[in-house]
Amino acid sequence: MRSEFDNLRNNPLHDVKSDVNGEKQIIKIYRFEHLIAKRNTLKKSIRYFAVSGYQQFLVDEVS
C-alpha cells in the first residue's frame, strides 16, 4: 500500500496532518475532513491503514 499511500498523500485535494512523538510518527490523510488513510511508524515498523473504498480517492497521476 506504500505507493497508494504516497498517491493519496501527494494529491492536492487531500489534507495531510503529521504528528511526531519521540520515536512514533503518525501521518493522517483527510478528504473533506474525513480520515481516509493513516500511516504509523514506530522505530522500523511501518503500518498502513485505510477506509474501505479508499481506491476511489486515488488519482492516475499527481504532479
PDB file of N, CA and C in Angstrom:
ATOM      1  N   MET A   1       0.822  -1.195   0.000  1.00  0.00           N
ATOM      2  CA  MET A   1       0.000   0.000   0.000  1.00  0.00           C
ATOM      3  C   MET A   1       0.864   1.257   0.000  1.00  0.00           C
ATOM      4  N   ARG A   2       2.166   1.106   0.105  1.00  0.00           N
ATOM      5  CA  ARG A   2       3.029   2.281   0.191  1.00  0.00           C
ATOM      6  C   ARG A   2       2.830   3.242  -0.980  1.00  0.00           C
ATOM      7  N   SER A   3       2.842   2.734  -2.215  1.00  0.00           N
ATOM      8  CA  SER A   3       2.689   3.621  -3.362  1.00  0.00           C
ATOM      9  C   SER A   3       1.292   4.238  -3.398  1.00  0.00           C
ATOM     10  N   GLU A   4       0.293   3.498  -2.968  1.00  0.00           N
ATOM     11  CA  GLU A   4      -1.057   4.046  -2.903  1.00  0.00           C
ATOM     12  C   GLU A   4      -1.140   5.122  -1.824  1.00  0.00           C
ATOM     13  N   PHE A   5      -0.465   4.912  -0.706  1.00  0.00           N
ATOM     14  CA  PHE A   5      -0.452   5.917   0.349  1.00  0.00           C
ATOM     15  C   PHE A   5       0.216   7.197  -0.157  1.00  0.00           C
ATOM     16  N   ASP A   6       1.337   7.059  -0.869  1.00  0.00           N
ATOM     17  CA  ASP A   6       2.004   8.230  -1.435  1.00  0.00           C
ATOM     18  C   ASP A   6       1.117   8.935  -2.453  1.00  0.00           C
ATOM     19  N   ASN A   7       0.360   8.167  -3.215  1.00  0.00           N
ATOM     20  CA  ASN A   7      -0.576   8.756  -4.168  1.00  0.00           C
ATOM     21  C   ASN A   7      -1.610   9.600  -3.432  1.00  0.00           C
ATOM     22  N   LEU A   8      -2.160   9.079  -2.354  1.00  0.00           N
ATOM     23  CA  LEU A   8      -3.143   9.830  -1.562  1.00  0.00           C
ATOM     24  C   LEU A   8      -2.506  11.055  -0.905  1.00  0.00           C
ATOM     25  N   ARG A   9      -1.298  10.888  -0.392  1.00  0.00           N
ATOM     26  CA  ARG A   9      -0.612  11.976   0.319  1.00  0.00           C
ATOM     27  C   ARG A   9      -0.249  13.119  -0.621  1.00  0.00           C
ATOM     28  N   ASN A  10       0.128  12.824  -1.847  1.00  0.00           N
ATOM     29  CA  ASN A  10       0.552  13.845  -2.795  1.00  0.00           C
ATOM     30  C   ASN A  10      -0.596  14.509  -3.542  1.00  0.00           C
ATOM     31  N   ASN A  11      -1.807  14.021  -3.360  1.00  0.00           N
ATOM     32  CA  ASN A  11      -2.971  14.606  -4.018  1.00  0.00           C
ATOM     33  C   ASN A  11      -3.274  15.967  -3.390  1.00  0.00           C
ATOM     34  N   PRO A  12      -3.309  17.040  -4.196  1.00  0.00           N
ATOM     35  CA  PRO A  12      -3.550  18.380  -3.637  1.00  0.00           C
ATOM     36  C   PRO A  12      -4.951  18.568  -3.053  1.00  0.00           C
ATOM     37  N   LEU A  13      -5.879  17.678  -3.351  1.00  0.00           N
ATOM     38  CA  LEU A  13      -7.234  17.772  -2.812  1.00  0.00           C
ATOM     39  C   LEU A  13      -7.347  17.235  -1.395  1.00  0.00           C
ATOM     40  N   HIS A  14      -6.297  16.556  -0.924  1.00  0.00           N
ATOM     41  CA  HIS A  14      -6.320  15.940   0.401  1.00  0.00           C
ATOM     42  C   HIS A  14      -5.518  16.767   1.399  1.00  0.00           C
ATOM     43  N   ASP A  15      -5.976  16.759   2.637  1.00  0.00           N
ATOM     44  CA  ASP A  15      -5.256  17.407   3.730  1.00  0.00           C
ATOM     45  C   ASP A  15      -4.414  16.352   4.443  1.00  0.00           C
ATOM     46  N   VAL A  16      -3.168  16.719   4.762  1.00  0.00           N
ATOM     47  CA  VAL A  16      -2.252  15.802   5.427  1.00  0.00           C
ATOM     48  C   VAL A  16      -1.842  16.407   6.764  1.00  0.00           C
ATOM     49  N   LYS A  17      -1.965  15.616   7.815  1.00  0.00           N
ATOM     50  CA  LYS A  17      -1.542  16.048   9.145  1.00  0.00           C
ATOM     51  C   LYS A  17      -0.538  15.049   9.683  1.00  0.00           C
ATOM     52  N   SER A  18       0.521  15.569  10.289  1.00  0.00           N
ATOM     53  CA  SER A  18       1.587  14.723  10.810  1.00  0.00           C
ATOM     54  C   SER A  18       1.788  15.008  12.288  1.00  0.00           C
ATOM     55  N   ASP A  19       2.078  13.950  13.040  1.00  0.00           N
ATOM     56  CA  ASP A  19       2.325  14.087  14.474  1.00  0.00           C
ATOM     57  C   ASP A  19       3.513  13.201  14.833  1.00  0.00           C
ATOM     58  N   VAL A  20       4.508  13.790  15.495  1.00  0.00           N
ATOM     59  CA  VAL A  20       5.691  13.044  15.915  1.00  0.00           C
ATOM     60  C   VAL A  20       5.790  13.127  17.431  1.00  0.00           C
ATOM     61  N   ASN A  21       5.943  11.961  18.058  1.00  0.00           N
ATOM     62  CA  ASN A  21       6.075  11.901  19.500  1.00  0.00           C
ATOM     63  C   ASN A  21       7.181  10.896  19.810  1.00  0.00           C
ATOM     64  N   GLY A  22       8.391  11.394  19.997  1.00  0.00           N
ATOM     65  CA  GLY A  22       9.521  10.505  20.259  1.00  0.00           C
ATOM     66  C   GLY A  22       9.850   9.707  19.020  1.00  0.00           C
ATOM     67  N   GLU A  23       9.803   8.385  19.138  1.00  0.00           N
ATOM     68  CA  GLU A  23      10.110   7.512  18.015  1.00  0.00           C
ATOM     69  C   GLU A  23       8.874   7.170  17.184  1.00  0.00           C
ATOM     70  N   LYS A  24       7.710   7.641  17.604  1.00  0.00           N
ATOM     71  CA  LYS A  24       6.467   7.317  16.914  1.00  0.00           C
ATOM     72  C   LYS A  24       6.044   8.477  16.019  1.00  0.00           C
ATOM     73  N   GLN A  25       5.703   8.168  14.759  1.00  0.00           N
ATOM     74  CA  GLN A  25       5.229   9.172  13.824  1.00  0.00           C
ATOM     75  C   GLN A  25       3.913   8.685  13.232  1.00  0.00           C
ATOM     76  N   ILE A  26       2.935   9.584  13.166  1.00  0.00           N
ATOM     77  CA  ILE A  26       1.635   9.263  12.587  1.00  0.00           C
ATOM     78  C   ILE A  26       1.330  10.294  11.513  1.00  0.00           C
ATOM     79  N   ILE A  27       0.995   9.810  10.329  1.00  0.00           N
ATOM     80  CA  ILE A  27       0.583  10.687   9.238  1.00  0.00           C
ATOM     81  C   ILE A  27      -0.844  10.319   8.888  1.00  0.00           C
ATOM     82  N   LYS A  28      -1.733  11.313   8.886  1.00  0.00           N
ATOM     83  CA  LYS A  28      -3.143  11.090   8.583  1.00  0.00           C
ATOM     84  C   LYS A  28      -3.517  11.882   7.335  1.00  0.00           C
ATOM     85  N   ILE A  29      -4.328  11.273   6.486  1.00  0.00           N
ATOM     86  CA  ILE A  29      -4.785  11.906   5.256  1.00  0.00           C
ATOM     87  C   ILE A  29      -6.301  12.053   5.334  1.00  0.00           C
ATOM     88  N   TYR A  30      -6.763  13.274   5.086  1.00  0.00           N
ATOM     89  CA  TYR A  30      -8.185  13.597   5.171  1.00  0.00           C
ATOM     90  C   TYR A  30      -8.718  14.047   3.818  1.00  0.00           C
ATOM     91  N   ARG A  31      -9.969  13.739   3.563  1.00  0.00           N
ATOM     92  CA  ARG A  31     -10.685  14.254   2.393  1.00  0.00           C
ATOM     93  C   ARG A  31     -12.010  14.766   2.922  1.00  0.00           C
ATOM     94  N   PHE A  32     -12.273  16.049   2.724  1.00  0.00           N
ATOM     95  CA  PHE A  32     -13.482  16.699   3.253  1.00  0.00           C
ATOM     96  C   PHE A  32     -13.625  16.442   4.756  1.00  0.00           C
ATOM     97  N   GLU A  33     -12.519  16.575   5.486  1.00  0.00           N
ATOM     98  CA  GLU A  33     -12.449  16.427   6.940  1.00  0.00           C
ATOM     99  C   GLU A  33     -12.772  15.013   7.428  1.00  0.00           C
ATOM    100  N   HIS A  34     -12.756  14.023   6.532  1.00  0.00           N
ATOM    101  CA  HIS A  34     -12.961  12.627   6.912  1.00  0.00           C
ATOM    102  C   HIS A  34     -11.643  11.891   6.721  1.00  0.00           C
ATOM    103  N   LEU A  35     -11.234  11.152   7.746  1.00  0.00           N
ATOM    104  CA  LEU A  35      -9.997  10.385   7.682  1.00  0.00           C
ATOM    105  C   LEU A  35     -10.141   9.260   6.661  1.00  0.00           C
ATOM    106  N   ILE A  36      -9.209   9.219   5.676  1.00  0.00           N
ATOM    107  CA  ILE A  36      -9.276   8.158   4.669  1.00  0.00           C
ATOM    108  C   ILE A  36      -8.085   7.218   4.747  1.00  0.00           C
ATOM    109  N   ALA A  37      -6.948   7.671   5.302  1.00  0.00           N
ATOM    110  CA  ALA A  37      -5.781   6.794   5.406  1.00  0.00           C
ATOM    111  C   ALA A  37      -4.868   7.280   6.529  1.00  0.00           C
ATOM    112  N   LYS A  38      -4.081   6.336   7.052  1.00  0.00           N
ATOM    113  CA  LYS A  38      -3.177   6.666   8.153  1.00  0.00           C
ATOM    114  C   LYS A  38      -1.952   5.763   8.065  1.00  0.00           C
ATOM    115  N   ARG A  39      -0.788   6.324   8.422  1.00  0.00           N
ATOM    116  CA  ARG A  39       0.445   5.536   8.484  1.00  0.00           C
ATOM    117  C   ARG A  39       1.071   5.733   9.850  1.00  0.00           C
ATOM    118  N   ASN A  40       1.331   4.625  10.546  1.00  0.00           N
ATOM    119  CA  ASN A  40       2.002   4.646  11.843  1.00  0.00           C
ATOM    120  C   ASN A  40       3.419   4.133  11.662  1.00  0.00           C
ATOM    121  N   THR A  41       4.392   4.876  12.163  1.00  0.00           N
ATOM    122  CA  THR A  41       5.786   4.456  12.121  1.00  0.00           C
ATOM    123  C   THR A  41       6.319   4.453  13.541  1.00  0.00           C
ATOM    124  N   LEU A  42       6.836   3.303  13.975  1.00  0.00           N
ATOM    125  CA  LEU A  42       7.432   3.167  15.292  1.00  0.00           C
ATOM    126  C   LEU A  42       8.740   2.420  15.115  1.00  0.00           C
ATOM    127  N   LYS A  43       9.837   3.133  15.337  1.00  0.00           N
ATOM    128  CA  LYS A  43      11.171   2.599  15.071  1.00  0.00           C
ATOM    129  C   LYS A  43      11.240   2.184  13.608  1.00  0.00           C
ATOM    130  N   LYS A  44      11.382   0.904  13.313  1.00  0.00           N
ATOM    131  CA  LYS A  44      11.466   0.447  11.923  1.00  0.00           C
ATOM    132  C   LYS A  44      10.174  -0.211  11.440  1.00  0.00           C
ATOM    133  N   SER A  45       9.146  -0.202  12.259  1.00  0.00           N
ATOM    134  CA  SER A  45       7.873  -0.813  11.904  1.00  0.00           C
ATOM    135  C   SER A  45       6.958   0.233  11.275  1.00  0.00           C
ATOM    136  N   ILE A  46       6.434  -0.067  10.096  1.00  0.00           N
ATOM    137  CA  ILE A  46       5.510   0.835   9.406  1.00  0.00           C
ATOM    138  C   ILE A  46       4.215   0.074   9.159  1.00  0.00           C
ATOM    139  N   ARG A  47       3.096   0.707   9.537  1.00  0.00           N
ATOM    140  CA  ARG A  47       1.779   0.108   9.327  1.00  0.00           C
ATOM    141  C   ARG A  47       0.888   1.113   8.612  1.00  0.00           C
ATOM    142  N   TYR A  48       0.149   0.610   7.625  1.00  0.00           N
ATOM    143  CA  TYR A  48      -0.761   1.434   6.848  1.00  0.00           C
ATOM    144  C   TYR A  48      -2.194   1.024   7.153  1.00  0.00           C
ATOM    145  N   PHE A  49      -3.078   2.015   7.223  1.00  0.00           N
ATOM    146  CA  PHE A  49      -4.500   1.784   7.451  1.00  0.00           C
ATOM    147  C   PHE A  49      -5.270   2.667   6.480  1.00  0.00           C
ATOM    148  N   ALA A  50      -6.401   2.175   5.985  1.00  0.00           N
ATOM    149  CA  ALA A  50      -7.242   2.969   5.090  1.00  0.00           C
ATOM    150  C   ALA A  50      -8.694   2.543   5.263  1.00  0.00           C
ATOM    151  N   VAL A  51      -9.591   3.450   4.917  1.00  0.00           N
ATOM    152  CA  VAL A  51     -11.009   3.131   4.964  1.00  0.00           C
ATOM    153  C   VAL A  51     -11.340   2.240   3.778  1.00  0.00           C
ATOM    154  N   SER A  52     -12.408   1.477   3.903  1.00  0.00           N
ATOM    155  CA  SER A  52     -12.807   0.655   2.761  1.00  0.00           C
ATOM    156  C   SER A  52     -13.257   1.582   1.632  1.00  0.00           C
ATOM    157  N   GLY A  53     -12.863   1.261   0.429  1.00  0.00           N
ATOM    158  CA  GLY A  53     -13.188   2.092  -0.722  1.00  0.00           C
ATOM    159  C   GLY A  53     -12.225   3.242  -0.939  1.00  0.00           C
ATOM    160  N   TYR A  54     -11.057   3.191  -0.301  1.00  0.00           N
ATOM    161  CA  TYR A  54     -10.087   4.275  -0.462  1.00  0.00           C
ATOM    162  C   TYR A  54      -9.617   4.401  -1.911  1.00  0.00           C
ATOM    163  N   GLN A  55      -9.770   3.358  -2.720  1.00  0.00           N
ATOM    164  CA  GLN A  55      -9.312   3.379  -4.106  1.00  0.00           C
ATOM    165  C   GLN A  55      -9.992   4.482  -4.919  1.00  0.00           C
ATOM    166  N   GLN A  56     -11.180   4.890  -4.519  1.00  0.00           N
ATOM    167  CA  GLN A  56     -11.876   5.946  -5.253  1.00  0.00           C
ATOM    168  C   GLN A  56     -11.176   7.299  -5.106  1.00  0.00           C
ATOM    169  N   PHE A  57     -10.301   7.437  -4.118  1.00  0.00           N
ATOM    170  CA  PHE A  57      -9.588   8.692  -3.901  1.00  0.00           C
ATOM    171  C   PHE A  57      -8.232   8.728  -4.599  1.00  0.00           C
ATOM    172  N   LEU A  58      -7.812   7.611  -5.207  1.00  0.00           N
ATOM    173  CA  LEU A  58      -6.548   7.571  -5.917  1.00  0.00           C
ATOM    174  C   LEU A  58      -6.673   8.320  -7.243  1.00  0.00           C
ATOM    175  N   VAL A  59      -5.588   8.936  -7.681  1.00  0.00           N
ATOM    176  CA  VAL A  59      -5.550   9.618  -8.972  1.00  0.00           C
ATOM    177  C   VAL A  59      -4.533   8.918  -9.866  1.00  0.00           C
ATOM    178  N   ASP A  60      -4.718   9.034 -11.161  1.00  0.00           N
ATOM    179  CA  ASP A  60      -3.810   8.374 -12.110  1.00  0.00           C
ATOM    180  C   ASP A  60      -2.419   8.968 -12.061  1.00  0.00           C
ATOM    181  N   GLU A  61      -2.343  10.298 -11.997  1.00  0.00           N
ATOM    182  CA  GLU A  61      -1.031  10.938 -11.996  1.00  0.00           C
ATOM    183  C   GLU A  61      -1.096  12.194 -11.154  1.00  0.00           C
ATOM    184  N   VAL A  62      -0.149  12.338 -10.232  1.00  0.00           N
ATOM    185  CA  VAL A  62      -0.078  13.504  -9.360  1.00  0.00           C
ATOM    186  C   VAL A  62       1.212  14.236  -9.672  1.00  0.00           C
ATOM    187  N   SER A  63       1.086  15.544  -9.927  1.00  0.00           N
ATOM    188  CA  SER A  63       2.302  16.309 -10.245  1.00  0.00           C
ATOM    189  C   SER A  63       2.846  17.008  -9.036  1.00  0.00           C
TER     190      SER A  63
END
